[in-house]
Amino acid sequence: MDVVYVFQHSPFGDEELRYSLRSLQKHLRCLRKVWIFGDRPAFLTDDESLIEHVPHSAVARIGDFPTPVTNLFRQIFLSSLIPELDAEYLFFSDDFILIADLPRESARKTRYLEDLAQIDNRGRGLWKDSLWRTYDVLRRLGYPGYNCETHTPAYLRRRWVLNAYCDFKDYTTNDRWFGMLGLTAILNHVVKHENIGLTHLASEGTRAGFWHRQPAYEAVVEACRNKVFFNFDDAAYGSGIQRFLSERFPEVSVYEIS
């Protein structure tokens, strides 16, 4: 099984990606190869048998997409076209961290946050508006409306991504926020056409996360106890999370220049 990162340089010198890669080496035994789609981190090893950088321009020419590609659905689709990518893979972002072993059978689960049909308050904001636009299109076209933006590694198959993009391509754009959200669109397509069930993330109880503000180190340690997945946003990435990650993953991985 491969891992694909859709990656853009971070405000923190790509430090989050460094720790995410270290977590792969420690906790994902079924990993074959890692692909970095987008920007290239300066610390990346040149050993392409382990990890390989693929710029947007390498595959964007298939549809004359302008580069850099900013829409995540299109990034997911284009990265699925990397010729040597495994048929099944995990979609990662640099702020997805494994903090316990992830066996193959668990890695293959498709997870969701909530059934949006059960939510009354839609909220507002760029991300919320994108989510609800995606839901409205899905429901109008006869699909379920699960929110699959779990901020955990997403199990994908190249065939799934291709089929979903072909059916939904008229609802994608060049804009970062407009159009359908990629993972939610793809996995709802899978639920309808592949007869695959979803795992409710909250019921599984495997994720810890911090968003919007920086937590204390002790809060991070407590939240991550007995969890598998750890996630955070830029606003939360401060001394508490940095200390936790540096203590958890102190050793240079095979994916880095030593």
PDB file of N, CA and C in Angstrom, residues 158-216:
ATOM      1  N   ARG A 158      -7.365   3.852  -6.799  1.00  0.00           N
ATOM      2  CA  ARG A 158      -7.267   4.689  -7.991  1.00  0.00           C
ATOM      3  C   ARG A 158      -8.558   4.641  -8.811  1.00  0.00           C
ATOM      4  N   ARG A 159      -9.156   3.487  -8.895  1.00  0.00           N
ATOM      5  CA  ARG A 159     -10.403   3.336  -9.658  1.00  0.00           C
ATOM      6  C   ARG A 159     -11.522   4.167  -9.055  1.00  0.00           C
ATOM      7  N   TRP A 160     -11.595   4.187  -7.713  1.00  0.00           N
ATOM      8  CA  TRP A 160     -12.617   4.988  -7.054  1.00  0.00           C
ATOM      9  C   TRP A 160     -12.486   6.463  -7.433  1.00  0.00           C
ATOM     10  N   VAL A 161     -11.260   6.963  -7.363  1.00  0.00           N
ATOM     11  CA  VAL A 161     -11.026   8.388  -7.626  1.00  0.00           C
ATOM     12  C   VAL A 161     -11.374   8.731  -9.068  1.00  0.00           C
ATOM     13  N   LEU A 162     -10.947   7.883  -9.993  1.00  0.00           N
ATOM     14  CA  LEU A 162     -11.240   8.132 -11.404  1.00  0.00           C
ATOM     15  C   LEU A 162     -12.739   8.148 -11.665  1.00  0.00           C
ATOM     16  N   ASN A 163     -13.457   7.155 -11.157  1.00  0.00           N
ATOM     17  CA  ASN A 163     -14.896   7.080 -11.405  1.00  0.00           C
ATOM     18  C   ASN A 163     -15.634   8.271 -10.802  1.00  0.00           C
ATOM     19  N   ALA A 164     -15.259   8.654  -9.580  1.00  0.00           N
ATOM     20  CA  ALA A 164     -15.925   9.783  -8.933  1.00  0.00           C
ATOM     21  C   ALA A 164     -15.628  11.086  -9.673  1.00  0.00           C
ATOM     22  N   TYR A 165     -14.376  11.267 -10.078  1.00  0.00           N
ATOM     23  CA  TYR A 165     -14.043  12.506 -10.780  1.00  0.00           C
ATOM     24  C   TYR A 165     -14.773  12.585 -12.117  1.00  0.00           C
ATOM     25  N   CYS A 166     -14.849  11.480 -12.837  1.00  0.00           N
ATOM     26  CA  CYS A 166     -15.556  11.488 -14.119  1.00  0.00           C
ATOM     27  C   CYS A 166     -17.018  11.873 -13.937  1.00  0.00           C
ATOM     28  N   ASP A 167     -17.652  11.401 -12.866  1.00  0.00           N
ATOM     29  CA  ASP A 167     -19.060  11.712 -12.633  1.00  0.00           C
ATOM     30  C   ASP A 167     -19.279  13.117 -12.081  1.00  0.00           C
ATOM     31  N   PHE A 168     -18.280  13.654 -11.383  1.00  0.00           N
ATOM     32  CA  PHE A 168     -18.453  14.946 -10.714  1.00  0.00           C
ATOM     33  C   PHE A 168     -17.605  16.073 -11.315  1.00  0.00           C
ATOM     34  N   LYS A 169     -16.918  15.830 -12.406  1.00  0.00           N
ATOM     35  CA  LYS A 169     -15.960  16.823 -12.907  1.00  0.00           C
ATOM     36  C   LYS A 169     -16.615  18.152 -13.259  1.00  0.00           C
ATOM     37  N   ASP A 170     -17.895  18.131 -13.632  1.00  0.00           N
ATOM     38  CA  ASP A 170     -18.580  19.378 -13.948  1.00  0.00           C
ATOM     39  C   ASP A 170     -18.784  20.245 -12.708  1.00  0.00           C
ATOM     40  N   TYR A 171     -18.567  19.670 -11.532  1.00  0.00           N
ATOM     41  CA  TYR A 171     -18.758  20.410 -10.278  1.00  0.00           C
ATOM     42  C   TYR A 171     -17.414  20.738  -9.610  1.00  0.00           C
ATOM     43  N   THR A 172     -16.328  20.629 -10.368  1.00  0.00           N
ATOM     44  CA  THR A 172     -15.012  21.030  -9.861  1.00  0.00           C
ATOM     45  C   THR A 172     -14.587  22.313 -10.540  1.00  0.00           C
ATOM     46  N   THR A 173     -13.725  23.068  -9.866  1.00  0.00           N
ATOM     47  CA  THR A 173     -13.261  24.348 -10.399  1.00  0.00           C
ATOM     48  C   THR A 173     -11.774  24.493 -10.092  1.00  0.00           C
ATOM     49  N   ASN A 174     -11.195  25.579 -10.592  1.00  0.00           N
ATOM     50  CA  ASN A 174      -9.805  25.905 -10.260  1.00  0.00           C
ATOM     51  C   ASN A 174      -9.684  26.527  -8.880  1.00  0.00           C
ATOM     52  N   ASP A 175     -10.786  27.033  -8.351  1.00  0.00           N
ATOM     53  CA  ASP A 175     -10.754  27.757  -7.082  1.00  0.00           C
ATOM     54  C   ASP A 175     -10.540  26.797  -5.911  1.00  0.00           C
ATOM     55  N   ARG A 176      -9.802  27.245  -4.919  1.00  0.00           N
ATOM     56  CA  ARG A 176      -9.493  26.413  -3.741  1.00  0.00           C
ATOM     57  C   ARG A 176     -10.751  25.977  -3.013  1.00  0.00           C
ATOM     58  N   TRP A 177     -11.725  26.855  -2.884  1.00  0.00           N
ATOM     59  CA  TRP A 177     -12.871  26.576  -2.029  1.00  0.00           C
ATOM     60  C   TRP A 177     -14.159  26.295  -2.778  1.00  0.00           C
ATOM     61  N   PHE A 178     -14.255  26.729  -4.032  1.00  0.00           N
ATOM     62  CA  PHE A 178     -15.508  26.544  -4.754  1.00  0.00           C
ATOM     63  C   PHE A 178     -15.548  25.142  -5.363  1.00  0.00           C
ATOM     64  N   GLY A 179     -16.743  24.639  -5.571  1.00  0.00           N
ATOM     65  CA  GLY A 179     -16.876  23.284  -6.092  1.00  0.00           C
ATOM     66  C   GLY A 179     -16.941  22.265  -4.973  1.00  0.00           C
ATOM     67  N   MET A 180     -16.976  20.976  -5.343  1.00  0.00           N
ATOM     68  CA  MET A 180     -17.156  19.905  -4.370  1.00  0.00           C
ATOM     69  C   MET A 180     -15.872  19.608  -3.611  1.00  0.00           C
ATOM     70  N   LEU A 181     -16.008  19.253  -2.341  1.00  0.00           N
ATOM     71  CA  LEU A 181     -14.877  18.796  -1.550  1.00  0.00           C
ATOM     72  C   LEU A 181     -14.522  17.369  -1.980  1.00  0.00           C
ATOM     73  N   GLY A 182     -13.239  17.132  -2.247  1.00  0.00           N
ATOM     74  CA  GLY A 182     -12.817  15.905  -2.900  1.00  0.00           C
ATOM     75  C   GLY A 182     -13.111  14.634  -2.141  1.00  0.00           C
ATOM     76  N   LEU A 183     -12.670  14.550  -0.892  1.00  0.00           N
ATOM     77  CA  LEU A 183     -12.839  13.290  -0.159  1.00  0.00           C
ATOM     78  C   LEU A 183     -14.305  12.970   0.091  1.00  0.00           C
ATOM     79  N   THR A 184     -15.087  13.967   0.436  1.00  0.00           N
ATOM     80  CA  THR A 184     -16.507  13.738   0.660  1.00  0.00           C
ATOM     81  C   THR A 184     -17.192  13.296  -0.623  1.00  0.00           C
ATOM     82  N   ALA A 185     -16.860  13.921  -1.743  1.00  0.00           N
ATOM     83  CA  ALA A 185     -17.449  13.529  -3.024  1.00  0.00           C
ATOM     84  C   ALA A 185     -17.053  12.104  -3.394  1.00  0.00           C
ATOM     85  N   ILE A 186     -15.775  11.787  -3.291  1.00  0.00           N
ATOM     86  CA  ILE A 186     -15.284  10.465  -3.694  1.00  0.00           C
ATOM     87  C   ILE A 186     -15.873   9.361  -2.831  1.00  0.00           C
ATOM     88  N   LEU A 187     -15.860   9.537  -1.525  1.00  0.00           N
ATOM     89  CA  LEU A 187     -16.286   8.450  -0.640  1.00  0.00           C
ATOM     90  C   LEU A 187     -17.800   8.263  -0.636  1.00  0.00           C
ATOM     91  N   ASN A 188     -18.568   9.326  -0.857  1.00  0.00           N
ATOM     92  CA  ASN A 188     -20.008   9.125  -1.035  1.00  0.00           C
ATOM     93  C   ASN A 188     -20.299   8.405  -2.342  1.00  0.00           C
ATOM     94  N   HIS A 189     -19.504   8.681  -3.351  1.00  0.00           N
ATOM     95  CA  HIS A 189     -19.621   7.953  -4.620  1.00  0.00           C
ATOM     96  C   HIS A 189     -19.328   6.467  -4.395  1.00  0.00           C
ATOM     97  N   VAL A 190     -18.312   6.178  -3.580  1.00  0.00           N
ATOM     98  CA  VAL A 190     -17.954   4.797  -3.263  1.00  0.00           C
ATOM     99  C   VAL A 190     -19.093   4.090  -2.525  1.00  0.00           C
ATOM    100  N   VAL A 191     -19.680   4.777  -1.551  1.00  0.00           N
ATOM    101  CA  VAL A 191     -20.774   4.173  -0.783  1.00  0.00           C
ATOM    102  C   VAL A 191     -21.914   3.746  -1.706  1.00  0.00           C
ATOM    103  N   LYS A 192     -22.237   4.583  -2.678  1.00  0.00           N
ATOM    104  CA  LYS A 192     -23.360   4.273  -3.572  1.00  0.00           C
ATOM    105  C   LYS A 192     -23.021   3.189  -4.584  1.00  0.00           C
ATOM    106  N   HIS A 193     -21.837   3.258  -5.172  1.00  0.00           N
ATOM    107  CA  HIS A 193     -21.541   2.396  -6.315  1.00  0.00           C
ATOM    108  C   HIS A 193     -20.737   1.144  -5.972  1.00  0.00           C
ATOM    109  N   GLU A 194     -20.050   1.145  -4.848  1.00  0.00           N
ATOM    110  CA  GLU A 194     -19.178   0.020  -4.504  1.00  0.00           C
ATOM    111  C   GLU A 194     -19.715  -0.812  -3.336  1.00  0.00           C
ATOM    112  N   ASN A 195     -20.843  -0.386  -2.766  1.00  0.00           N
ATOM    113  CA  ASN A 195     -21.453  -1.113  -1.645  1.00  0.00           C
ATOM    114  C   ASN A 195     -20.468  -1.289  -0.496  1.00  0.00           C
ATOM    115  N   ILE A 196     -19.761  -0.197  -0.189  1.00  0.00           N
ATOM    116  CA  ILE A 196     -18.771  -0.212   0.892  1.00  0.00           C
ATOM    117  C   ILE A 196     -19.319   0.605   2.062  1.00  0.00           C
ATOM    118  N   GLY A 197     -19.268   0.048   3.252  1.00  0.00           N
ATOM    119  CA  GLY A 197     -19.746   0.744   4.424  1.00  0.00           C
ATOM    120  C   GLY A 197     -18.717   1.716   4.971  1.00  0.00           C
ATOM    121  N   LEU A 198     -19.185   2.654   5.763  1.00  0.00           N
ATOM    122  CA  LEU A 198     -18.315   3.647   6.377  1.00  0.00           C
ATOM    123  C   LEU A 198     -18.213   3.410   7.879  1.00  0.00           C
ATOM    124  N   THR A 199     -17.076   3.796   8.429  1.00  0.00           N
ATOM    125  CA  THR A 199     -16.837   3.707   9.872  1.00  0.00           C
ATOM    126  C   THR A 199     -16.988   5.091  10.483  1.00  0.00           C
ATOM    127  N   HIS A 200     -17.820   5.197  11.527  1.00  0.00           N
ATOM    128  CA  HIS A 200     -18.030   6.481  12.193  1.00  0.00           C
ATOM    129  C   HIS A 200     -16.837   6.782  13.097  1.00  0.00           C
ATOM    130  N   LEU A 201     -16.134   7.854  12.800  1.00  0.00           N
ATOM    131  CA  LEU A 201     -14.881   8.146  13.485  1.00  0.00           C
ATOM    132  C   LEU A 201     -15.079   8.344  14.985  1.00  0.00           C
ATOM    133  N   ALA A 202     -16.096   9.096  15.367  1.00  0.00           N
ATOM    134  CA  ALA A 202     -16.315   9.355  16.795  1.00  0.00           C
ATOM    135  C   ALA A 202     -16.626   8.072  17.553  1.00  0.00           C
ATOM    136  N   SER A 203     -17.404   7.173  16.953  1.00  0.00           N
ATOM    137  CA  SER A 203     -17.715   5.906  17.614  1.00  0.00           C
ATOM    138  C   SER A 203     -16.478   5.032  17.732  1.00  0.00           C
ATOM    139  N   GLU A 204     -15.606   5.106  16.748  1.00  0.00           N
ATOM    140  CA  GLU A 204     -14.361   4.346  16.786  1.00  0.00           C
ATOM    141  C   GLU A 204     -13.421   4.890  17.852  1.00  0.00           C
ATOM    142  N   GLY A 205     -13.439   6.201  18.067  1.00  0.00           N
ATOM    143  CA  GLY A 205     -12.647   6.818  19.123  1.00  0.00           C
ATOM    144  C   GLY A 205     -11.143   6.754  18.917  1.00  0.00           C
ATOM    145  N   THR A 206     -10.697   6.930  17.668  1.00  0.00           N
ATOM    146  CA  THR A 206      -9.272   6.745  17.362  1.00  0.00           C
ATOM    147  C   THR A 206      -8.510   8.033  17.091  1.00  0.00           C
ATOM    148  N   ARG A 207      -9.201   9.177  17.080  1.00  0.00           N
ATOM    149  CA  ARG A 207      -8.521  10.425  16.710  1.00  0.00           C
ATOM    150  C   ARG A 207      -8.468  11.418  17.853  1.00  0.00           C
ATOM    151  N   ALA A 208      -7.305  12.070  17.993  1.00  0.00           N
ATOM    152  CA  ALA A 208      -7.155  13.254  18.840  1.00  0.00           C
ATOM    153  C   ALA A 208      -6.821  14.423  17.936  1.00  0.00           C
ATOM    154  N   GLY A 209      -7.272  15.612  18.317  1.00  0.00           N
ATOM    155  CA  GLY A 209      -6.976  16.761  17.476  1.00  0.00           C
ATOM    156  C   GLY A 209      -7.110  18.074  18.216  1.00  0.00           C
ATOM    157  N   PHE A 210      -6.398  19.081  17.701  1.00  0.00           N
ATOM    158  CA  PHE A 210      -6.480  20.435  18.244  1.00  0.00           C
ATOM    159  C   PHE A 210      -6.545  21.413  17.088  1.00  0.00           C
ATOM    160  N   TRP A 211      -7.465  22.359  17.222  1.00  0.00           N
ATOM    161  CA  TRP A 211      -7.664  23.342  16.171  1.00  0.00           C
ATOM    162  C   TRP A 211      -7.959  24.705  16.791  1.00  0.00           C
ATOM    163  N   HIS A 212      -7.590  25.751  16.095  1.00  0.00           N
ATOM    164  CA  HIS A 212      -7.928  27.142  16.412  1.00  0.00           C
ATOM    165  C   HIS A 212      -7.061  27.789  17.485  1.00  0.00           C
ATOM    166  N   ARG A 213      -6.511  27.011  18.405  1.00  0.00           N
ATOM    167  CA  ARG A 213      -5.638  27.612  19.418  1.00  0.00           C
ATOM    168  C   ARG A 213      -4.635  26.568  19.909  1.00  0.00           C
ATOM    169  N   GLN A 214      -3.529  27.060  20.443  1.00  0.00           N
ATOM    170  CA  GLN A 214      -2.431  26.182  20.826  1.00  0.00           C
ATOM    171  C   GLN A 214      -2.698  25.530  22.189  1.00  0.00           C
ATOM    172  N   PRO A 215      -2.610  24.196  22.253  1.00  0.00           N
ATOM    173  CA  PRO A 215      -2.807  23.510  23.529  1.00  0.00           C
ATOM    174  C   PRO A 215      -1.500  23.418  24.322  1.00  0.00           C
ATOM    175  N   ALA A 216      -1.620  23.213  25.618  1.00  0.00           N
ATOM    176  CA  ALA A 216      -0.456  22.928  26.449  1.00  0.00           C
ATOM    177  C   ALA A 216       0.031  21.508  26.176  1.00  0.00           C
TER     178      ALA A 216
END
